[in-house]
PDB file of C-alpha atoms in Angstrom:
ATOM      1  CA  ALA A  27       0.578  14.412  12.109  1.00 82.00           C
ATOM      2  CA  GLN A  28       2.373  11.266  11.600  1.00 89.00           C
ATOM      3  CA  SER A  29       4.790  10.260   8.751  1.00 94.00           C
ATOM      4  CA  VAL A  30       7.161   7.512   7.903  1.00 96.00           C
ATOM      5  CA  THR A  31      10.562   7.647   6.339  1.00 96.00           C
ATOM      6  CA  GLN A  32      12.250   4.756   4.511  1.00 96.00           C
ATOM      7  CA  LEU A  33      15.827   5.988   4.234  1.00 90.00           C
ATOM      8  CA  ASP A  34      16.966   4.184   1.122  1.00 95.00           C
ATOM      9  CA  SER A  35      15.146   4.181  -2.147  1.00 95.00           C
ATOM     10  CA  GLN A  36      16.973   1.156  -3.400  1.00 97.00           C
ATOM     11  CA  VAL A  37      19.262  -1.329  -1.582  1.00 98.00           C
ATOM     12  CA  PRO A  38      21.303  -3.808  -3.856  1.00 97.00           C
ATOM     13  CA  VAL A  39      22.702  -6.938  -2.157  1.00 98.00           C
ATOM     14  CA  PHE A  40      24.110 -10.226  -3.465  1.00 97.00           C
ATOM     15  CA  GLU A  41      22.285 -13.669  -2.714  1.00 97.00           C
ATOM     16  CA  GLU A  42      22.814 -15.385   1.010  1.00 97.00           C
ATOM     17  CA  ALA A  43      23.754 -12.023   2.439  1.00 98.00           C
ATOM     18  CA  PRO A  44      21.932 -10.359   5.355  1.00 98.00           C
ATOM     19  CA  VAL A  45      19.761  -6.956   4.559  1.00 98.00           C
ATOM     20  CA  GLU A  46      18.167  -4.514   7.088  1.00 98.00           C
ATOM     21  CA  LEU A  47      15.679  -1.951   5.470  1.00 98.00           C
ATOM     22  CA  ARG A  48      15.167   1.224   7.453  1.00 98.00           C
ATOM     23  CA  CYS A  49      11.979   2.630   8.624  1.00 97.00           C
ATOM     24  CA  ASN A  50      11.490   5.769  10.787  1.00 97.00           C
ATOM     25  CA  TYR A  51       8.361   6.888  12.100  1.00 96.00           C
ATOM     26  CA  SER A  52       7.004  10.209  13.636  1.00 93.00           C
ATOM     27  CA  SER A  53       3.495  10.276  15.479  1.00 89.00           C
ATOM     28  CA  SER A  54       2.117  11.855  18.448  1.00 84.00           C
ATOM     29  CA  VAL A  55       0.067   8.990  19.518  1.00 85.00           C
ATOM     30  CA  SER A  56       0.591   5.261  20.120  1.00 86.00           C
ATOM     31  CA  VAL A  57       1.278   3.471  16.887  1.00 90.00           C
ATOM     32  CA  TYR A  58       0.811   0.089  15.010  1.00 93.00           C
ATOM     33  CA  LEU A  59       3.544  -0.755  12.494  1.00 96.00           C
ATOM     34  CA  PHE A  60       3.599  -2.814   9.275  1.00 97.00           C
ATOM     35  CA  TRP A  61       5.789  -3.892   6.319  1.00 98.00           C
ATOM     36  CA  TYR A  62       4.447  -4.718   3.221  1.00 98.00           C
ATOM     37  CA  VAL A  63       5.998  -6.364   0.153  1.00 97.00           C
ATOM     38  CA  GLN A  64       5.171  -5.713  -3.367  1.00 97.00           C
ATOM     39  CA  TYR A  65       6.465  -8.197  -6.083  1.00 96.00           C
ATOM     40  CA  PRO A  66       6.297  -7.172  -9.668  1.00 91.00           C
ATOM     41  CA  ASN A  67       2.818  -6.461 -11.055  1.00 89.00           C
ATOM     42  CA  GLN A  68       1.188  -7.348  -7.755  1.00 92.00           C
ATOM     43  CA  GLY A  69      -0.604  -5.731  -4.978  1.00 94.00           C
ATOM     44  CA  LEU A  70       1.067  -5.116  -1.717  1.00 96.00           C
ATOM     45  CA  GLN A  71       0.858  -7.956   0.962  1.00 96.00           C
ATOM     46  CA  LEU A  72       1.673  -7.979   4.431  1.00 96.00           C
ATOM     47  CA  LEU A  73       4.980  -9.317   5.549  1.00 97.00           C
ATOM     48  CA  LEU A  74       4.765  -8.591   9.314  1.00 96.00           C
ATOM     49  CA  LYS A  75       3.072  -6.048  11.811  1.00 95.00           C
ATOM     50  CA  TYR A  76       3.768  -4.792  15.273  1.00 93.00           C
ATOM     51  CA  LEU A  77       0.694  -3.889  17.533  1.00 91.00           C
ATOM     52  CA  SER A  78       1.832  -4.324  20.698  1.00 85.00           C
ATOM     53  CA  GLY A  79       3.901  -6.428  23.253  1.00 85.00           C
ATOM     54  CA  SER A  80       7.376  -8.067  22.093  1.00 87.00           C
ATOM     55  CA  THR A  81       9.496  -5.584  20.007  1.00 89.00           C
ATOM     56  CA  LEU A  82      10.643  -8.294  17.878  1.00 95.00           C
ATOM     57  CA  VAL A  83       8.082  -9.540  15.559  1.00 96.00           C
ATOM     58  CA  LYS A  84       8.637 -12.096  12.956  1.00 96.00           C
ATOM     59  CA  GLY A  85       7.057 -12.558   9.486  1.00 94.00           C
ATOM     60  CA  ILE A  86       6.606 -14.497   6.593  1.00 93.00           C
ATOM     61  CA  ASN A  87       9.605 -15.562   4.332  1.00 92.00           C
ATOM     62  CA  GLY A  88      12.172 -15.287   7.306  1.00 95.00           C
ATOM     63  CA  PHE A  89      11.753 -11.828   7.728  1.00 97.00           C
ATOM     64  CA  GLU A  90      11.571  -9.793  11.054  1.00 97.00           C
ATOM     65  CA  ALA A  91      11.411  -6.404  12.511  1.00 97.00           C
ATOM     66  CA  GLU A  92      12.224  -4.722  15.830  1.00 95.00           C
ATOM     67  CA  PHE A  93      10.291  -1.905  17.494  1.00 95.00           C
ATOM     68  CA  ASN A  94      12.505   0.773  18.958  1.00 94.00           C
ATOM     69  CA  LYS A  95      10.316   3.483  20.657  1.00 92.00           C
ATOM     70  CA  SER A  96      13.113   5.487  21.800  1.00 92.00           C
ATOM     71  CA  GLN A  97      14.708   5.941  18.334  1.00 94.00           C
ATOM     72  CA  THR A  98      11.112   5.779  16.779  1.00 94.00           C
ATOM     73  CA  SER A  99      12.266   2.752  14.261  1.00 96.00           C
ATOM     74  CA  PHE A 100      10.967  -0.387  12.938  1.00 97.00           C
ATOM     75  CA  HIS A 101      13.771  -1.644  10.852  1.00 97.00           C
ATOM     76  CA  LEU A 102      13.291  -4.826   8.888  1.00 98.00           C
ATOM     77  CA  ARG A 103      15.993  -7.524   8.575  1.00 98.00           C
ATOM     78  CA  LYS A 104      16.822 -10.721   6.927  1.00 98.00           C
ATOM     79  CA  PRO A 105      19.992 -12.878   7.945  1.00 97.00           C
ATOM     80  CA  SER A 106      20.131 -14.484   4.287  1.00 97.00           C
ATOM     81  CA  VAL A 107      18.337 -13.171   1.215  1.00 98.00           C
ATOM     82  CA  HIS A 108      17.197 -15.065  -1.708  1.00 97.00           C
ATOM     83  CA  ILE A 109      16.767 -13.841  -5.532  1.00 97.00           C
ATOM     84  CA  SER A 110      13.081 -14.085  -4.772  1.00 96.00           C
ATOM     85  CA  ASP A 111      13.298 -11.438  -2.049  1.00 97.00           C
ATOM     86  CA  THR A 112      13.685  -8.972  -5.111  1.00 97.00           C
ATOM     87  CA  ALA A 113      10.665  -6.475  -4.385  1.00 97.00           C
ATOM     88  CA  GLU A 114       9.515  -2.962  -3.554  1.00 97.00           C
ATOM     89  CA  TYR A 115       9.155  -3.000   0.549  1.00 98.00           C
ATOM     90  CA  PHE A 116       6.900  -0.373   2.314  1.00 98.00           C
ATOM     91  CA  CYS A 117       6.662   0.755   5.734  1.00 97.00           C
ATOM     92  CA  SER A 118       3.458   1.853   7.176  1.00 97.00           C
ATOM     93  CA  LEU A 119       1.816   2.894  10.385  1.00 95.00           C
ATOM     94  CA  THR A 120      -1.479   3.676  11.734  1.00 93.00           C
ATOM     95  CA  GLY A 121      -1.818   5.840  15.001  1.00 87.00           C
ATOM     96  CA  GLY A 122      -3.947   6.088  18.101  1.00 82.00           C
ATOM     97  CA  GLY A 123      -7.807   5.066  17.328  1.00 83.00           C
ATOM     98  CA  SER A 124      -7.229   5.766  13.127  1.00 88.00           C
ATOM     99  CA  TYR A 125      -7.635   3.180  10.645  1.00 90.00           C
ATOM    100  CA  ILE A 126      -5.918   5.257   7.968  1.00 92.00           C
ATOM    101  CA  PRO A 127      -2.514   4.203   7.170  1.00 93.00           C
ATOM    102  CA  THR A 128       0.715   6.398   6.505  1.00 94.00           C
ATOM    103  CA  PHE A 129       2.964   4.731   3.930  1.00 95.00           C
ATOM    104  CA  GLY A 130       6.627   5.362   3.439  1.00 95.00           C
ATOM    105  CA  ARG A 131       7.971   5.788  -0.114  1.00 95.00           C
ATOM    106  CA  GLY A 132       9.076   2.318  -0.168  1.00 96.00           C
ATOM    107  CA  THR A 133      12.457   0.648  -0.686  1.00 97.00           C
ATOM    108  CA  SER A 134      13.591  -1.433  -3.937  1.00 97.00           C
ATOM    109  CA  LEU A 135      15.317  -4.700  -2.525  1.00 98.00           C
ATOM    110  CA  ILE A 136      17.525  -5.849  -5.195  1.00 98.00           C
ATOM    111  CA  VAL A 137      19.103  -9.225  -4.929  1.00 97.00           C
ATOM    112  CA  HIS A 138      21.966 -10.004  -7.102  1.00 97.00           C
ATOM    113  CA  PRO A 139      23.310 -13.701  -8.003  1.00 95.00           C
TER     114      PRO A 139
ATOM    115  CA  ASP B 179     -12.210 -15.744   0.963  1.00 68.00           C
ATOM    116  CA  ALA B 180     -11.101 -14.557  -2.605  1.00 81.00           C
ATOM    117  CA  GLY B 181      -9.454 -11.549  -1.301  1.00 94.00           C
ATOM    118  CA  VAL B 182     -10.002  -8.004  -2.676  1.00 97.00           C
ATOM    119  CA  ILE B 183     -11.125  -8.399  -6.376  1.00 97.00           C
ATOM    120  CA  GLN B 184     -10.244  -5.536  -9.086  1.00 98.00           C
ATOM    121  CA  SER B 185     -11.156  -5.206 -12.713  1.00 96.00           C
ATOM    122  CA  PRO B 186     -10.193  -4.705 -15.074  1.00 97.00           C
ATOM    123  CA  ARG B 187      -6.420  -5.486 -14.407  1.00 97.00           C
ATOM    124  CA  HIS B 188      -5.398  -3.664 -17.505  1.00 97.00           C
ATOM    125  CA  GLU B 189      -7.063  -0.501 -19.453  1.00 97.00           C
ATOM    126  CA  VAL B 190      -5.728   0.999 -22.513  1.00 98.00           C
ATOM    127  CA  THR B 191      -7.876   4.063 -23.379  1.00 97.00           C
ATOM    128  CA  GLU B 192      -7.668   7.104 -25.366  1.00 97.00           C
ATOM    129  CA  MET B 193      -7.355  10.740 -23.844  1.00 97.00           C
ATOM    130  CA  GLY B 194     -11.097  11.895 -23.402  1.00 97.00           C
ATOM    131  CA  GLN B 195     -12.448   8.684 -22.717  1.00 97.00           C
ATOM    132  CA  GLU B 196     -14.298   7.897 -19.624  1.00 97.00           C
ATOM    133  CA  VAL B 197     -12.599   5.048 -17.660  1.00 98.00           C
ATOM    134  CA  THR B 198     -14.335   3.102 -14.729  1.00 98.00           C
ATOM    135  CA  LEU B 199     -12.292   0.989 -12.314  1.00 98.00           C
ATOM    136  CA  ARG B 200     -13.849  -1.425  -9.862  1.00 98.00           C
ATOM    137  CA  CYS B 201     -13.358  -3.003  -6.568  1.00 98.00           C
ATOM    138  CA  LYS B 202     -14.823  -5.809  -4.711  1.00 98.00           C
ATOM    139  CA  PRO B 203     -13.499  -5.577  -0.792  1.00 97.00           C
ATOM    140  CA  ILE B 204     -13.278  -8.593   1.415  1.00 96.00           C
ATOM    141  CA  SER B 205     -16.648  -9.392   2.842  1.00 94.00           C
ATOM    142  CA  GLY B 206     -17.119  -7.983   6.574  1.00 93.00           C
ATOM    143  CA  HIS B 207     -14.529  -4.974   5.787  1.00 95.00           C
ATOM    144  CA  ASP B 208     -15.882  -1.791   6.726  1.00 94.00           C
ATOM    145  CA  TYR B 209     -12.994   0.243   5.619  1.00 96.00           C
ATOM    146  CA  LEU B 210     -12.278   0.771   1.572  1.00 98.00           C
ATOM    147  CA  PHE B 211      -9.385   2.705   0.159  1.00 98.00           C
ATOM    148  CA  TRP B 212      -8.668   3.557  -3.310  1.00 98.00           C
ATOM    149  CA  TYR B 213      -4.582   4.204  -4.098  1.00 98.00           C
ATOM    150  CA  ARG B 214      -2.914   5.267  -6.894  1.00 97.00           C
ATOM    151  CA  GLN B 215       0.898   4.173  -7.618  1.00 96.00           C
ATOM    152  CA  THR B 216       3.240   5.993  -9.940  1.00 94.00           C
ATOM    153  CA  MET B 217       6.977   5.837 -10.094  1.00 90.00           C
ATOM    154  CA  MET B 218       7.274   9.780  -9.446  1.00 90.00           C
ATOM    155  CA  ARG B 219       4.911  10.107  -6.998  1.00 90.00           C
ATOM    156  CA  GLY B 220       4.575   6.768  -5.304  1.00 91.00           C
ATOM    157  CA  LEU B 221       1.551   5.438  -3.465  1.00 94.00           C
ATOM    158  CA  GLU B 222      -1.245   8.077  -3.062  1.00 95.00           C
ATOM    159  CA  LEU B 223      -4.502   7.737  -0.979  1.00 96.00           C
ATOM    160  CA  LEU B 224      -7.129   9.038  -2.925  1.00 97.00           C
ATOM    161  CA  ILE B 225     -10.328   8.491  -1.050  1.00 97.00           C
ATOM    162  CA  TYR B 226     -11.461   6.158   1.587  1.00 97.00           C
ATOM    163  CA  PHE B 227     -14.956   4.909   2.632  1.00 97.00           C
ATOM    164  CA  ASN B 228     -16.167   3.727   6.097  1.00 96.00           C
ATOM    165  CA  ASN B 229     -19.305   1.667   6.038  1.00 96.00           C
ATOM    166  CA  ASN B 230     -19.948   2.664   2.271  1.00 96.00           C
ATOM    167  CA  VAL B 231     -19.612   6.611   3.031  1.00 97.00           C
ATOM    168  CA  PRO B 232     -17.253   8.523   1.567  1.00 96.00           C
ATOM    169  CA  ILE B 233     -14.884   9.869   4.627  1.00 96.00           C
ATOM    170  CA  ASP B 234     -12.051  11.829   3.088  1.00 94.00           C
ATOM    171  CA  ASP B 235     -11.609  12.456  -0.741  1.00 94.00           C
ATOM    172  CA  SER B 236      -8.495  15.193  -0.369  1.00 93.00           C
ATOM    173  CA  GLY B 237      -6.406  13.155  -1.987  1.00 93.00           C
ATOM    174  CA  MET B 238      -8.351  12.702  -5.455  1.00 95.00           C
ATOM    175  CA  PRO B 239      -6.098  15.072  -7.699  1.00 88.00           C
ATOM    176  CA  GLU B 240      -9.145  16.788  -9.888  1.00 88.00           C
ATOM    177  CA  ASP B 241     -12.844  16.850 -10.201  1.00 92.00           C
ATOM    178  CA  ARG B 242     -12.392  14.571 -13.428  1.00 96.00           C
ATOM    179  CA  PHE B 243     -12.051  11.659 -10.411  1.00 97.00           C
ATOM    180  CA  SER B 244     -15.241  10.494  -8.610  1.00 97.00           C
ATOM    181  CA  ALA B 245     -15.601   7.351  -6.587  1.00 98.00           C
ATOM    182  CA  LYS B 246     -18.704   5.795  -5.345  1.00 97.00           C
ATOM    183  CA  MET B 247     -19.697   2.858  -3.010  1.00 97.00           C
ATOM    184  CA  PRO B 248     -23.324   1.831  -3.506  1.00 97.00           C
ATOM    185  CA  ASN B 249     -23.194  -1.175  -1.023  1.00 95.00           C
ATOM    186  CA  ALA B 250     -20.704  -2.882   1.108  1.00 95.00           C
ATOM    187  CA  SER B 251     -19.282  -4.889  -1.597  1.00 95.00           C
ATOM    188  CA  PHE B 252     -18.743  -2.914  -4.547  1.00 96.00           C
ATOM    189  CA  SER B 253     -16.979   0.137  -5.510  1.00 98.00           C
ATOM    190  CA  THR B 254     -16.146   2.210  -8.455  1.00 98.00           C
ATOM    191  CA  LEU B 255     -13.382   4.704  -9.398  1.00 98.00           C
ATOM    192  CA  LYS B 256     -14.279   6.877 -12.322  1.00 98.00           C
ATOM    193  CA  ILE B 257     -12.007   9.289 -14.453  1.00 97.00           C
ATOM    194  CA  GLN B 258     -13.776  11.356 -16.792  1.00 97.00           C
ATOM    195  CA  PRO B 259     -12.506  12.637 -19.032  1.00 96.00           C
ATOM    196  CA  SER B 260      -8.953  10.636 -18.903  1.00 97.00           C
ATOM    197  CA  GLU B 261      -5.734  12.274 -19.584  1.00 97.00           C
ATOM    198  CA  PRO B 262      -2.195  10.742 -20.249  1.00 97.00           C
ATOM    199  CA  ARG B 263      -1.021  11.783 -16.916  1.00 96.00           C
ATOM    200  CA  ASP B 264      -3.717   9.564 -15.293  1.00 97.00           C
ATOM    201  CA  SER B 265      -1.521   6.404 -16.418  1.00 97.00           C
ATOM    202  CA  ALA B 266      -0.952   4.781 -13.367  1.00 97.00           C
ATOM    203  CA  VAL B 267      -1.614   1.596 -11.047  1.00 98.00           C
ATOM    204  CA  TYR B 268      -4.910   1.958  -9.261  1.00 98.00           C
ATOM    205  CA  PHE B 269      -5.133  -0.140  -6.408  1.00 98.00           C
ATOM    206  CA  CYS B 270      -8.186  -1.066  -4.220  1.00 98.00           C
ATOM    207  CA  ALA B 271      -7.715  -2.058  -0.483  1.00 98.00           C
ATOM    208  CA  SER B 272      -9.752  -2.955   2.506  1.00 97.00           C
ATOM    209  CA  THR B 273      -9.521  -3.366   6.141  1.00 95.00           C
ATOM    210  CA  SER B 274     -11.761  -4.245   9.054  1.00 93.00           C
ATOM    211  CA  THR B 275     -12.099  -2.413  12.677  1.00 90.00           C
ATOM    212  CA  SER B 276     -12.330  -5.795  14.186  1.00 86.00           C
ATOM    213  CA  GLY B 277      -8.653  -7.084  12.827  1.00 80.00           C
ATOM    214  CA  SER B 278      -5.557  -5.784  13.441  1.00 83.00           C
ATOM    215  CA  ARG B 279      -5.552  -2.593  11.078  1.00 89.00           C
ATOM    216  CA  GLU B 280      -3.702  -4.609   8.201  1.00 92.00           C
ATOM    217  CA  GLN B 281      -4.588  -3.635   4.958  1.00 95.00           C
ATOM    218  CA  TYR B 282      -5.543  -6.091   2.096  1.00 96.00           C
ATOM    219  CA  PHE B 283      -4.866  -5.130  -1.400  1.00 97.00           C
ATOM    220  CA  GLY B 284      -6.249  -5.915  -4.621  1.00 97.00           C
ATOM    221  CA  PRO B 285      -3.882  -6.794  -7.863  1.00 96.00           C
ATOM    222  CA  GLY B 286      -4.286  -3.433  -8.962  1.00 97.00           C
ATOM    223  CA  THR B 287      -5.491  -1.946 -12.382  1.00 98.00           C
ATOM    224  CA  ARG B 288      -2.951  -0.899 -15.003  1.00 97.00           C
ATOM    225  CA  LEU B 289      -4.215   2.101 -16.693  1.00 98.00           C
ATOM    226  CA  THR B 290      -2.594   3.353 -19.688  1.00 98.00           C
ATOM    227  CA  VAL B 291      -4.160   6.760 -21.324  1.00 98.00           C
ATOM    228  CA  THR B 292      -2.646   7.397 -24.773  1.00 97.00           C
TER     229      THR B 292
END
């Protein structure tokens, strides 16, 4: 069985401040990890993904994430957030040969001016 | 490609009525997923298809829910009869086994059952 835990349901932050959204996972097989963003009244869209290779992956809109196998984590970071980053963020994984994802509960990022 | 297309975008219906949600996946994608999103339960996987064949419908909440995929470019999710607790946003997503396993989501259908 596999699982994804997003430790924070809500993260408030001021504009231009750095932010980290936490994601921990559990899986008995090798994993592929994803972060998706959902803006209000829209579907989820891919921010970034880790498939293999370098553990630091960069995505769209200045976001990056680091795969840490020993800590089973895939935290999302951005050095300076904008008001437009206010959205719901979902961490997801697929394991082994499966194409069926497991999603976390989501973290609501709220950027204040 | 136009991405995953869902219709209608909004549906308001009365309790007891039949509701049909529609989805067109990205051309060439061989997996199709139906999700439901609510504040209380988050994002739930209802059913998924591989090459038009339903593989796992264990997430379908009740027999009132059914889904079909008659061909590679069309799928429907039907609720009959609908109930107020079915009010949610329903997403369709697709992915390709020849790709990197990321999911491509449609814009969703917001269903309100009164």
